[in-house]
Coordinates of C-alpha atoms in Angstrom, one line a residue:
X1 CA 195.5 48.5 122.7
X2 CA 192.6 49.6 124.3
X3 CA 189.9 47.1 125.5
X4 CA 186.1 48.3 124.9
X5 CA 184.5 45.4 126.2
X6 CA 184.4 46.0 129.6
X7 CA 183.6 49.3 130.9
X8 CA 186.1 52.1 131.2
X9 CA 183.9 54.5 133.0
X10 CA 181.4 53.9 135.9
X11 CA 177.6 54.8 135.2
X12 CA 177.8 57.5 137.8
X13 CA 180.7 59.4 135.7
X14 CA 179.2 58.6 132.4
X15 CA 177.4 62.0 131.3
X16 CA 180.7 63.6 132.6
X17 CA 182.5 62.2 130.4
X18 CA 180.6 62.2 127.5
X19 CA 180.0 66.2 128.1
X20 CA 184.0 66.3 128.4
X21 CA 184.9 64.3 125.1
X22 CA 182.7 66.6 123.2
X23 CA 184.8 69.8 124.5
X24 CA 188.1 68.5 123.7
X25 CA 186.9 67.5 120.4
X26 CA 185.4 71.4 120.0
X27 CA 189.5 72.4 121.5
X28 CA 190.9 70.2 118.8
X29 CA 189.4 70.3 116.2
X30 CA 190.2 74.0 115.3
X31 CA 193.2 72.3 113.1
X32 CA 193.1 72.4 109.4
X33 CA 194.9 70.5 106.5
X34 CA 194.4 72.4 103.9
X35 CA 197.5 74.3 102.4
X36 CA 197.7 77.9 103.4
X37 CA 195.8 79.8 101.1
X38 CA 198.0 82.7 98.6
X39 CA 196.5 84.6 96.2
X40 CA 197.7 84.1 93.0
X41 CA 199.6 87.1 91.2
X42 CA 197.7 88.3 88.8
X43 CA 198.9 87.6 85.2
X44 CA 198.2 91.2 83.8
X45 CA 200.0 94.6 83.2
X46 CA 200.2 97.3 86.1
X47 CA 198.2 99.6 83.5
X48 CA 196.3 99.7 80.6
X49 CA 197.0 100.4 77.0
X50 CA 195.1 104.1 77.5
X51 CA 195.5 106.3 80.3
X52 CA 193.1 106.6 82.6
X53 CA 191.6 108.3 85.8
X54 CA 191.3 107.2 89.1
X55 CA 187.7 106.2 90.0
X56 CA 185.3 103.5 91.4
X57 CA 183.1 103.1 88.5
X58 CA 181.6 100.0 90.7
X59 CA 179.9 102.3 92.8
X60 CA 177.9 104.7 89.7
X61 CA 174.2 103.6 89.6
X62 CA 173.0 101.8 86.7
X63 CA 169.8 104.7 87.3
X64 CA 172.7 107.3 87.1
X65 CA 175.0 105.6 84.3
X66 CA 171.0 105.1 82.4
X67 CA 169.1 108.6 83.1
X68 CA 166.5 107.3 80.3
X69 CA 163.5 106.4 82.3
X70 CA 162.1 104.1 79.6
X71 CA 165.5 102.3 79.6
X72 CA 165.6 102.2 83.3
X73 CA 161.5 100.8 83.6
X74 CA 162.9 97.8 81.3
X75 CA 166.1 97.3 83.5
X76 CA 164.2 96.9 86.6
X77 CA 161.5 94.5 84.5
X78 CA 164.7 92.1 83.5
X79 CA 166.1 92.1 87.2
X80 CA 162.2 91.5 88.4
X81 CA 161.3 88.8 85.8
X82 CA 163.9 87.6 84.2
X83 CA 164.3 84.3 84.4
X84 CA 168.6 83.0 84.1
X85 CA 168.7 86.0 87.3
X86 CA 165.6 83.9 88.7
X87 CA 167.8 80.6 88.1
X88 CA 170.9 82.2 90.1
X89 CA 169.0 83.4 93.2
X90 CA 167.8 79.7 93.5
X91 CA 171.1 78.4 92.9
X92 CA 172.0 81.0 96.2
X93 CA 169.6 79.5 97.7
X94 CA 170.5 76.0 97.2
X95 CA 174.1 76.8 97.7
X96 CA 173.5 78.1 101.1
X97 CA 171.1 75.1 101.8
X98 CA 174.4 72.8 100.8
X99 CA 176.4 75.1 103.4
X100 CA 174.2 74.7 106.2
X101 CA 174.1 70.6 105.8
X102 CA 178.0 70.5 105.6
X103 CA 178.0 73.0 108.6
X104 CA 175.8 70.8 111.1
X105 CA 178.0 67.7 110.8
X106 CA 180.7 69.5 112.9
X107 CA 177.8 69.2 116.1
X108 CA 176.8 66.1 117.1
X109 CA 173.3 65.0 116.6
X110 CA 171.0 64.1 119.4
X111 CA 167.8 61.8 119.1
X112 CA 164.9 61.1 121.4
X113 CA 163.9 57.3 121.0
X114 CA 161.3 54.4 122.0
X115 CA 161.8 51.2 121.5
X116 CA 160.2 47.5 122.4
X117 CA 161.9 44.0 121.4
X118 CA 160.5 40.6 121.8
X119 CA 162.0 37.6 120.7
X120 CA 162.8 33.8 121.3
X121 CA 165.4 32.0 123.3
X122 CA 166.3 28.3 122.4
X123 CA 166.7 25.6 125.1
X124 CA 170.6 25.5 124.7
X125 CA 171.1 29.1 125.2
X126 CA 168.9 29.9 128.3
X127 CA 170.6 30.0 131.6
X128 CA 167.7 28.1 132.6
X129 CA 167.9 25.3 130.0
X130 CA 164.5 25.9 128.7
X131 CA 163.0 28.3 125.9
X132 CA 161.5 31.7 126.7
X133 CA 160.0 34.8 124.8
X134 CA 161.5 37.7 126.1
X135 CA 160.3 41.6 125.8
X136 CA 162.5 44.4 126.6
X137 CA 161.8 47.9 126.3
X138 CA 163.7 51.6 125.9
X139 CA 163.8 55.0 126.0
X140 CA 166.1 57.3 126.2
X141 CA 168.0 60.1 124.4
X142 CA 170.9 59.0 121.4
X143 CA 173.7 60.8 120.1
X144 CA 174.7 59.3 116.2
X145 CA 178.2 58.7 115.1
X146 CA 179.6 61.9 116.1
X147 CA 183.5 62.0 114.2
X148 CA 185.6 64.2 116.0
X149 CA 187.4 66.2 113.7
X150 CA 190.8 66.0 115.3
X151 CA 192.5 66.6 111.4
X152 CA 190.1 68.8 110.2
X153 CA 188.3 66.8 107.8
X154 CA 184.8 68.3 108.5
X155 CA 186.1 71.4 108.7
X156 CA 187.8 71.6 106.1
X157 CA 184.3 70.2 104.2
X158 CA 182.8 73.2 105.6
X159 CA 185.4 75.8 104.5
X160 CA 184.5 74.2 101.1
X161 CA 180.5 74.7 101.0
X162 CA 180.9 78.1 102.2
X163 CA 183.5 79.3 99.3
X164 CA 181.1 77.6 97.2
X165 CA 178.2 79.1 98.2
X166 CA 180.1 82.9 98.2
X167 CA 180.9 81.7 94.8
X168 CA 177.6 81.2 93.3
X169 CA 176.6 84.9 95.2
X170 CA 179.3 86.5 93.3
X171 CA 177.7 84.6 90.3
X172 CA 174.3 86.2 90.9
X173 CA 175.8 89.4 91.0
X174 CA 177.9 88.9 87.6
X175 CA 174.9 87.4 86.4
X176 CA 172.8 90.7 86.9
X177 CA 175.7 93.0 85.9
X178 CA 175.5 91.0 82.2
X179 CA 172.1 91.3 82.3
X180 CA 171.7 95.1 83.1
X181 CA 174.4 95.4 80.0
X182 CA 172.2 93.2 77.7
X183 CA 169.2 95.1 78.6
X184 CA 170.5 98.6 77.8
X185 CA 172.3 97.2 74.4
X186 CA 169.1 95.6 73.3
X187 CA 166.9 99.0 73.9
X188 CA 169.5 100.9 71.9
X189 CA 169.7 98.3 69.1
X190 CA 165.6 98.5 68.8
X191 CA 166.0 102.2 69.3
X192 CA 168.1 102.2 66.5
X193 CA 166.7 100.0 63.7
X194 CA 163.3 102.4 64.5
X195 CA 165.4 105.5 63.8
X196 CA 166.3 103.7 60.8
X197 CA 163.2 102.3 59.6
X198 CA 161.6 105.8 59.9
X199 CA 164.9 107.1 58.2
X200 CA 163.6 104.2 55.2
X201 CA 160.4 105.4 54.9
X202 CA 160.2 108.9 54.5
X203 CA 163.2 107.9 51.9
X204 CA 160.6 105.7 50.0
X205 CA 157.5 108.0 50.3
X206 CA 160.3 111.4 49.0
X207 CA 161.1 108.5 46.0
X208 CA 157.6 107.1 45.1
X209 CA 156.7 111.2 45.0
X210 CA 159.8 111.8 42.5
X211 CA 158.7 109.0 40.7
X212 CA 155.0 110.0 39.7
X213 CA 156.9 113.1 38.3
X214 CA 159.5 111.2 36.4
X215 CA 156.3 108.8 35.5
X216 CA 154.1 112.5 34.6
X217 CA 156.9 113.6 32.6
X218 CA 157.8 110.7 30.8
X219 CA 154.5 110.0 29.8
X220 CA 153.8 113.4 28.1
X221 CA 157.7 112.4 26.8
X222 CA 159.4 115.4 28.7
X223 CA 161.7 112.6 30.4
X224 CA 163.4 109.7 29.0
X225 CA 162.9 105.9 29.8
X226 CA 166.5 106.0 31.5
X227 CA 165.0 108.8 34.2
X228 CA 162.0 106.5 34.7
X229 CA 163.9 103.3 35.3
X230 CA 166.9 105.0 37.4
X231 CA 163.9 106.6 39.8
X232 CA 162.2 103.0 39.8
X233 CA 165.7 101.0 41.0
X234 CA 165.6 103.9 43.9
X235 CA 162.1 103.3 44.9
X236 CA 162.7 99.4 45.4
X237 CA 166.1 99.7 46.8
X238 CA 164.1 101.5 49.4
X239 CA 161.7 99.3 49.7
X240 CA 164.2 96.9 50.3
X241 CA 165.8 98.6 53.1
X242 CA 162.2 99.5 54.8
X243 CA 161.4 96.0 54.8
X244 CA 165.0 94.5 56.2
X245 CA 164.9 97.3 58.9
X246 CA 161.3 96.3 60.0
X247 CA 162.0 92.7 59.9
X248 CA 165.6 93.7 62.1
X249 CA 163.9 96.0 64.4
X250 CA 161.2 92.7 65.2
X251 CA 163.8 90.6 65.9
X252 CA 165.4 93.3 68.8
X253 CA 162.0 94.2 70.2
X254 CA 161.6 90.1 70.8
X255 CA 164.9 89.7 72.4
X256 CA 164.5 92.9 74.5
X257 CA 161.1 90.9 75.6
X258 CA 163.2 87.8 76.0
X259 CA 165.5 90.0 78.6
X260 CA 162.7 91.6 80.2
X261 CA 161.1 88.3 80.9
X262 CA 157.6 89.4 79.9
X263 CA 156.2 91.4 76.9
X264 CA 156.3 95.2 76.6
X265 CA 153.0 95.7 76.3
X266 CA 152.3 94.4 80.0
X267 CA 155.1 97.1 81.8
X268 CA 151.9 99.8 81.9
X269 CA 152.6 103.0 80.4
X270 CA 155.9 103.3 79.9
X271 CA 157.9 106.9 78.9
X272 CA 158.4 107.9 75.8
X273 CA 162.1 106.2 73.9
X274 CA 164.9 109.0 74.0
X275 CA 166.4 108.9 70.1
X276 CA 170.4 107.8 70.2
X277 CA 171.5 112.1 69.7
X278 CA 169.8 112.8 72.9
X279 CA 170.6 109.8 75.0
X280 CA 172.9 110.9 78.0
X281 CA 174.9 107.3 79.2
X282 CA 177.6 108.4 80.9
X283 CA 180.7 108.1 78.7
X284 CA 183.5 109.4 79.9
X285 CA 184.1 106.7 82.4
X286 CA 187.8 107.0 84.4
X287 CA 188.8 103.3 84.5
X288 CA 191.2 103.2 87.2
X289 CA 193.7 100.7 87.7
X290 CA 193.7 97.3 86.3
X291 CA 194.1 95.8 90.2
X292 CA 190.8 97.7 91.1
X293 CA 189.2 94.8 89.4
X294 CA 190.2 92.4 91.6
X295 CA 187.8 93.9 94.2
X296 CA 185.0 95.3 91.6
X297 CA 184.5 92.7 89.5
X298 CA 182.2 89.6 90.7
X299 CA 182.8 86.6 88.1
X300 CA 186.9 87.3 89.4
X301 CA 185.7 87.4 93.4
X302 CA 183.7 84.5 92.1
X303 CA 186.9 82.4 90.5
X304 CA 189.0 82.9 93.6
X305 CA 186.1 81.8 96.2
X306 CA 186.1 78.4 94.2
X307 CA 190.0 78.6 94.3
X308 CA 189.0 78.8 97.9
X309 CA 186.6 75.6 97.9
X310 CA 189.5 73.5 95.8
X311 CA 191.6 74.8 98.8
X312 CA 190.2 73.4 101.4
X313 CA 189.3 70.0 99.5
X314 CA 192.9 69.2 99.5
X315 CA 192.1 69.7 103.7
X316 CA 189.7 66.6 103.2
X317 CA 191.8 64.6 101.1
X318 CA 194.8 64.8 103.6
X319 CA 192.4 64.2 106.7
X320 CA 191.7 60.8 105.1
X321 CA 195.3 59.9 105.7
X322 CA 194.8 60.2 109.3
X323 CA 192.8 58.1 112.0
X324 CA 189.1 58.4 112.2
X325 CA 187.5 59.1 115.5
X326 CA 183.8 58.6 115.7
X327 CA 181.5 58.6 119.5
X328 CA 178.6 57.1 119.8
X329 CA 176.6 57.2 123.2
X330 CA 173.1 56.7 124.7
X331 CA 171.9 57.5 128.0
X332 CA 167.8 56.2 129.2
X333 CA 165.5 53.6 130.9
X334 CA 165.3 49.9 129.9
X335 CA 163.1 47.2 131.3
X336 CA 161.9 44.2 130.3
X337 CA 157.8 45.3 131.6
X338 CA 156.6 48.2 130.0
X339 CA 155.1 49.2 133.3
X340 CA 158.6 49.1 135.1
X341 CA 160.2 51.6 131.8
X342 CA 160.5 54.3 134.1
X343 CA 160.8 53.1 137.5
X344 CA 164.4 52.8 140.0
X345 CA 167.0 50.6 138.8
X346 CA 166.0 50.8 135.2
X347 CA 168.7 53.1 134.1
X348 CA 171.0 52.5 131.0
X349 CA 173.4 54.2 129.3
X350 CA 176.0 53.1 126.5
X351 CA 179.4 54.7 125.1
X352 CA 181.2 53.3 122.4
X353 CA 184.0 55.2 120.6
X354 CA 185.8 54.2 117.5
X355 CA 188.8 54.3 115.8
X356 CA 189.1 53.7 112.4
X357 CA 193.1 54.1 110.4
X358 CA 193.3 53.1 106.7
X359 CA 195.7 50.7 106.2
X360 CA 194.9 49.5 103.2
X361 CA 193.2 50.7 100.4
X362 CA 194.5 50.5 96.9
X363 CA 195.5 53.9 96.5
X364 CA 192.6 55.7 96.6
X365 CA 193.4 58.1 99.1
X366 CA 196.9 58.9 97.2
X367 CA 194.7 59.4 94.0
X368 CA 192.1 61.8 96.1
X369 CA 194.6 63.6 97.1
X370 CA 196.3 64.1 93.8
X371 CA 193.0 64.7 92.2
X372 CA 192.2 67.6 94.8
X373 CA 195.3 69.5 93.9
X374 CA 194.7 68.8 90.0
X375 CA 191.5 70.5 91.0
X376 CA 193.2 73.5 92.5
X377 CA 196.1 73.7 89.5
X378 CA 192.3 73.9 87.1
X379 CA 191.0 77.0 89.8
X380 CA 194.0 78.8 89.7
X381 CA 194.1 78.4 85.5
X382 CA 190.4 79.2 85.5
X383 CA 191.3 82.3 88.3
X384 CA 193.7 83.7 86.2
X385 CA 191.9 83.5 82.8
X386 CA 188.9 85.3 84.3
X387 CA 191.7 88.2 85.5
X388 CA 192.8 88.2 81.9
X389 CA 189.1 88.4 80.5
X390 CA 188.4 91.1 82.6
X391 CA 191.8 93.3 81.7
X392 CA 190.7 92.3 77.9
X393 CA 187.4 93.6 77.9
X394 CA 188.5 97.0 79.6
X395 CA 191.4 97.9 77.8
X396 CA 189.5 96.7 73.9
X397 CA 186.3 99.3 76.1
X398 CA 189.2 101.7 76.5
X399 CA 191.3 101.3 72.8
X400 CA 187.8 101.7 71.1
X401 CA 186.6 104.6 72.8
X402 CA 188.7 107.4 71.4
X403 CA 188.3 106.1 67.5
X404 CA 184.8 105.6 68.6
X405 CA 184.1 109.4 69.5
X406 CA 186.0 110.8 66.2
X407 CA 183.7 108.3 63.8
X408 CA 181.3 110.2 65.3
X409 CA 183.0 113.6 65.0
X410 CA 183.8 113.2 61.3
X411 CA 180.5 111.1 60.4
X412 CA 178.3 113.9 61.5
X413 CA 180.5 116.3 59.6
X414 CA 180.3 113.8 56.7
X415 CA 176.3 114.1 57.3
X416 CA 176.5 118.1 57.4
X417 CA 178.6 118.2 53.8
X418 CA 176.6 115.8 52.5
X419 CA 173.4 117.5 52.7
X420 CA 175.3 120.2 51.6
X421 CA 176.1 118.2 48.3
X422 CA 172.3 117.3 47.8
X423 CA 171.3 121.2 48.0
X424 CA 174.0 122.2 45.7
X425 CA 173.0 119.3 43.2
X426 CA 169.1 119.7 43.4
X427 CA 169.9 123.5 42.7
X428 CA 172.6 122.7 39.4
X429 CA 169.7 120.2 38.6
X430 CA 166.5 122.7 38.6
X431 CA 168.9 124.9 36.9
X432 CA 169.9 122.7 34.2
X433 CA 173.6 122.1 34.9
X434 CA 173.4 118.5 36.9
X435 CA 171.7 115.6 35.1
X436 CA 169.2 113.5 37.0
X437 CA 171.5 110.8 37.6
X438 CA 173.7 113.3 39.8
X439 CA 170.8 114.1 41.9
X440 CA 170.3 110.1 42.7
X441 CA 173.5 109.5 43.1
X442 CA 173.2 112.4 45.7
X443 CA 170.6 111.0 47.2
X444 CA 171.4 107.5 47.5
X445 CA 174.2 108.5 49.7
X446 CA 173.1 111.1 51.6
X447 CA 170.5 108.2 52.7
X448 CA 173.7 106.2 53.5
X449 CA 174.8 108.3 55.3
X450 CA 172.3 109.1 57.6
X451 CA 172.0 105.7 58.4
X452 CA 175.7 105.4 59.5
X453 CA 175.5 108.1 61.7
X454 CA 172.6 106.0 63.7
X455 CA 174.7 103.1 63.7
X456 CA 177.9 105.0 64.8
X457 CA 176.0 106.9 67.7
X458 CA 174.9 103.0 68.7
X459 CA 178.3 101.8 68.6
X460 CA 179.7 104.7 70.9
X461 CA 176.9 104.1 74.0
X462 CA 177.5 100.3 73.3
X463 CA 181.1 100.7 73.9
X464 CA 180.5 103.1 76.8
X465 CA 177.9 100.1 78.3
X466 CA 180.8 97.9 77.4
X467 CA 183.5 99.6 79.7
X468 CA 180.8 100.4 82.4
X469 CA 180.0 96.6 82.5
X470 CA 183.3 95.6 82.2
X471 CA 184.9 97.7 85.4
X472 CA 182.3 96.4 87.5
X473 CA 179.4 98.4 87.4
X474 CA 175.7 97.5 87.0
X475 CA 174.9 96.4 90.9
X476 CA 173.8 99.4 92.7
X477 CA 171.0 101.8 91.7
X478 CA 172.2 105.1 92.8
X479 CA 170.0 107.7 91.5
X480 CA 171.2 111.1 90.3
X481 CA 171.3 113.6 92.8
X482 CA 169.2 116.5 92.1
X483 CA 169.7 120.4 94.1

């Protein structure tokens, strides 16, 4: 057992050794605890339910995946102002602030000091049998309770600040992919309830005109009361409609502010909207293979980094097993006349290492450990289930995509015979063959069907922002190469 009463080094040798300690603690304490890290196999199928080609979709621009300047102006407003993106730069921020503490406890920590003590001696306890104030005085340079980390213990600490600080970067990032989707889903949904209100009201100003003549002619008795109240339930039906669609299209312009983190009005002159029919998003987008989003996709680079962090805490909870070594050392002046602080002789110097080994202590470093590795059981569930979310959302992208492209096909031919049906019916009507009531029934779904087709032509970019999102992409602002 070792004896730290007396001295074990002479004065002369005591800088030397203090300077050597520290190396061999640097030599040895390159050990580490924690379990060797394997990634876990990822709990998907080698491909997806739709063939696809080869292609890092990560790397497309959202500038080149968006070429509508109006939708790209309000893109870069949500990244500037928006505030949950604001939120996970500080979080970075604060992560990496976490990192750097965790990361200076594997130096030891040196402090300048000054002090000056005066007290009383009693009678019985002079070696001069009478009472005396005494004043002493230091100065000299301190180093704290340095632990060296011979079973990696503070490294392992470390290992875990730094995957949780990669984690919440990888966080940022997922967070500005989302928002770069929400963004461009939100323009189109505004874009589209103004389609459709305008669609609404040139419905109800054509109806209120075919209702003065219905009200004309039936007042001179030419028409019937029938004709009157059929063209009447028209008009208000659109009125209806006009009025929902204004009320839907408020509602989208105020979340689209709510994205952009500040109001429209305040972006300066923004370019003019591009209707859905000519909006050109990008979508025919090759999806690659499902491992690709292993490296693309940030919320599962993200998962794994706090897989990481659990990792390494099972390093800590095993170090705590093991012996504590701790040094603690001064080297300065001391006197007991201030005037005599810095003068020969007054040298001083103090080295006191420590060992500390649990022996006893109810379990709770059993129950740390098993906790830590509950911990990691939760980050590999949690690592897996974000692999799984991320194969779900590409392959429903992909499944919808090719149903999504012939709704649109056969609505816009639906559209084309349609109009063709009104024509023929307004013609059978002016020519006495179709009743009134077969030119409103014309009507009312020809009006129905113009609507859909704005709604379908929303639903195919949304699924194309879907896929785009969901492979990855959304980080980079490439721009579109021009000749």
């Amino acid at each position: 057992m070792l004896d730290f009463s007396k001295p074990i080094i002479t004065p002369r040798f005591a800088p030397r050794y203090l300077v050597g300690a520290l190396l061999v603690a640097g030599v040895l304490s390159g050990c580490s605890m924690a379990p060797k890290y394997e990634r876990p196999a990822a709990p998907i199928a080698s491909a997806y339910p739709v063939e696809s080609a080869q292609s890092d979709t990560a790397a497309l621009g959202w500038r080149q995946f968006f070429p509508d300047q109006r939708l790209q102006a309000l893109i870069q407003a949500a990244l500037d102002n928006n505030r949950d993106l604001r939120t996970a730069a500080l979080n970075i921020q604060a992560a990496r602030a976490q990192y750097g503490i965790t990361a200076a406890d594997a130096y030891p920590n040196f402090n300048a000091g000054f002090g000056a003590t005066k007290g009383r001696t009693p009678a019985d306890q002079s070696p001069t049998g009478q009472s005396f104030v005494g004043t002493s005085y230091t100065v000299g340079l301190n180093m704290a309770s340095y632990e060296l980390d011979f079973f990696g213990r503070v490294r392992s600490l470390k290992d875990a600040a730094l995957a949780n600080y990669l984690s919440t970067e990888e966080a940022r990032q997922t967070a500005q992919i989302s928002l770069v989707s929400q963004v461009a889903q939100a323009y189109l949904a505004e874009q589209a309830y103004a389609e459709q209100q305008e669609l609404a009201q040139q419905t109800l100003d054509s109806r209120l005109q075919d209702y003065k003549l219905i009200k004309m002619r039936f007042d001179v008795g030419a028409s019937s009361g029938l004709d009157l109240r059929s063209s009447e339930t028209l008009v208000q039906s659109a009125r209806v409609a006009l009025s929902t669609l204004v009320r839907q299209r408020g509602q989208a312009t105020d979340a689209l502010t709510l994205l952009v983190g500040k109001p429209i009005g305040e972006l300066g002159d923004l370019p003019a909207a591009q209707t859905l029919a000519s909006q050109q998003i990008v979508t025919d987008i090759p999806a690659g293979l499902p491992s690709d989003l292993l490296l693309r996709r940030p919320d599962i680079r993200s998962a794994e980094q706090q897989l990481l962090a659990a990792n390494a805490n099972i390093g800590v909870a095993r170090a705590a097993f093991f012996p504590s070594i701790s040094l603690t050392a001064g080297i300065g002046n001391s006197s007991l006349a201030l005037g005599d602080l810095f003068s020969a002789g007054s040298r001083s110097w103090s080295f006191a290492p420590q060992i500390t080994l649990p022996i006893f202590e109810g379990g709770r470093n059993r129950a740390n450990l098993t906790l830590s590795e509950v911990r990691k059981n939760i980050a590999i569930a949690n690592y897996e289930k974000t692999i799984q979310t991320a194969f779900s959302e590409v392959a429903d992208a992909l499944v919808a995509r090719g149903p999504l492209n012939d709704q649109l096909v056969a609505q816009e031919a639906y559209l084309k015979a349609q109009e063709g049906v009104v024509a023929l019916t307004d013609l059978q009507y002016k020519n006495g063959i179709a009743s009134s009531n077969d030119i409103r029934t014309a009507q009312r779904d020809l009006f129905v069907a113009q609507q859909a087709l704005i709604q379908t032509r929303q639903l195919r970019l949304n699924n194309a922002i879907d896929l785009y999102s969901a492979l990855g992409g959304g980080l980079n602002e490439v721009t579109q190469k021009t000749n």
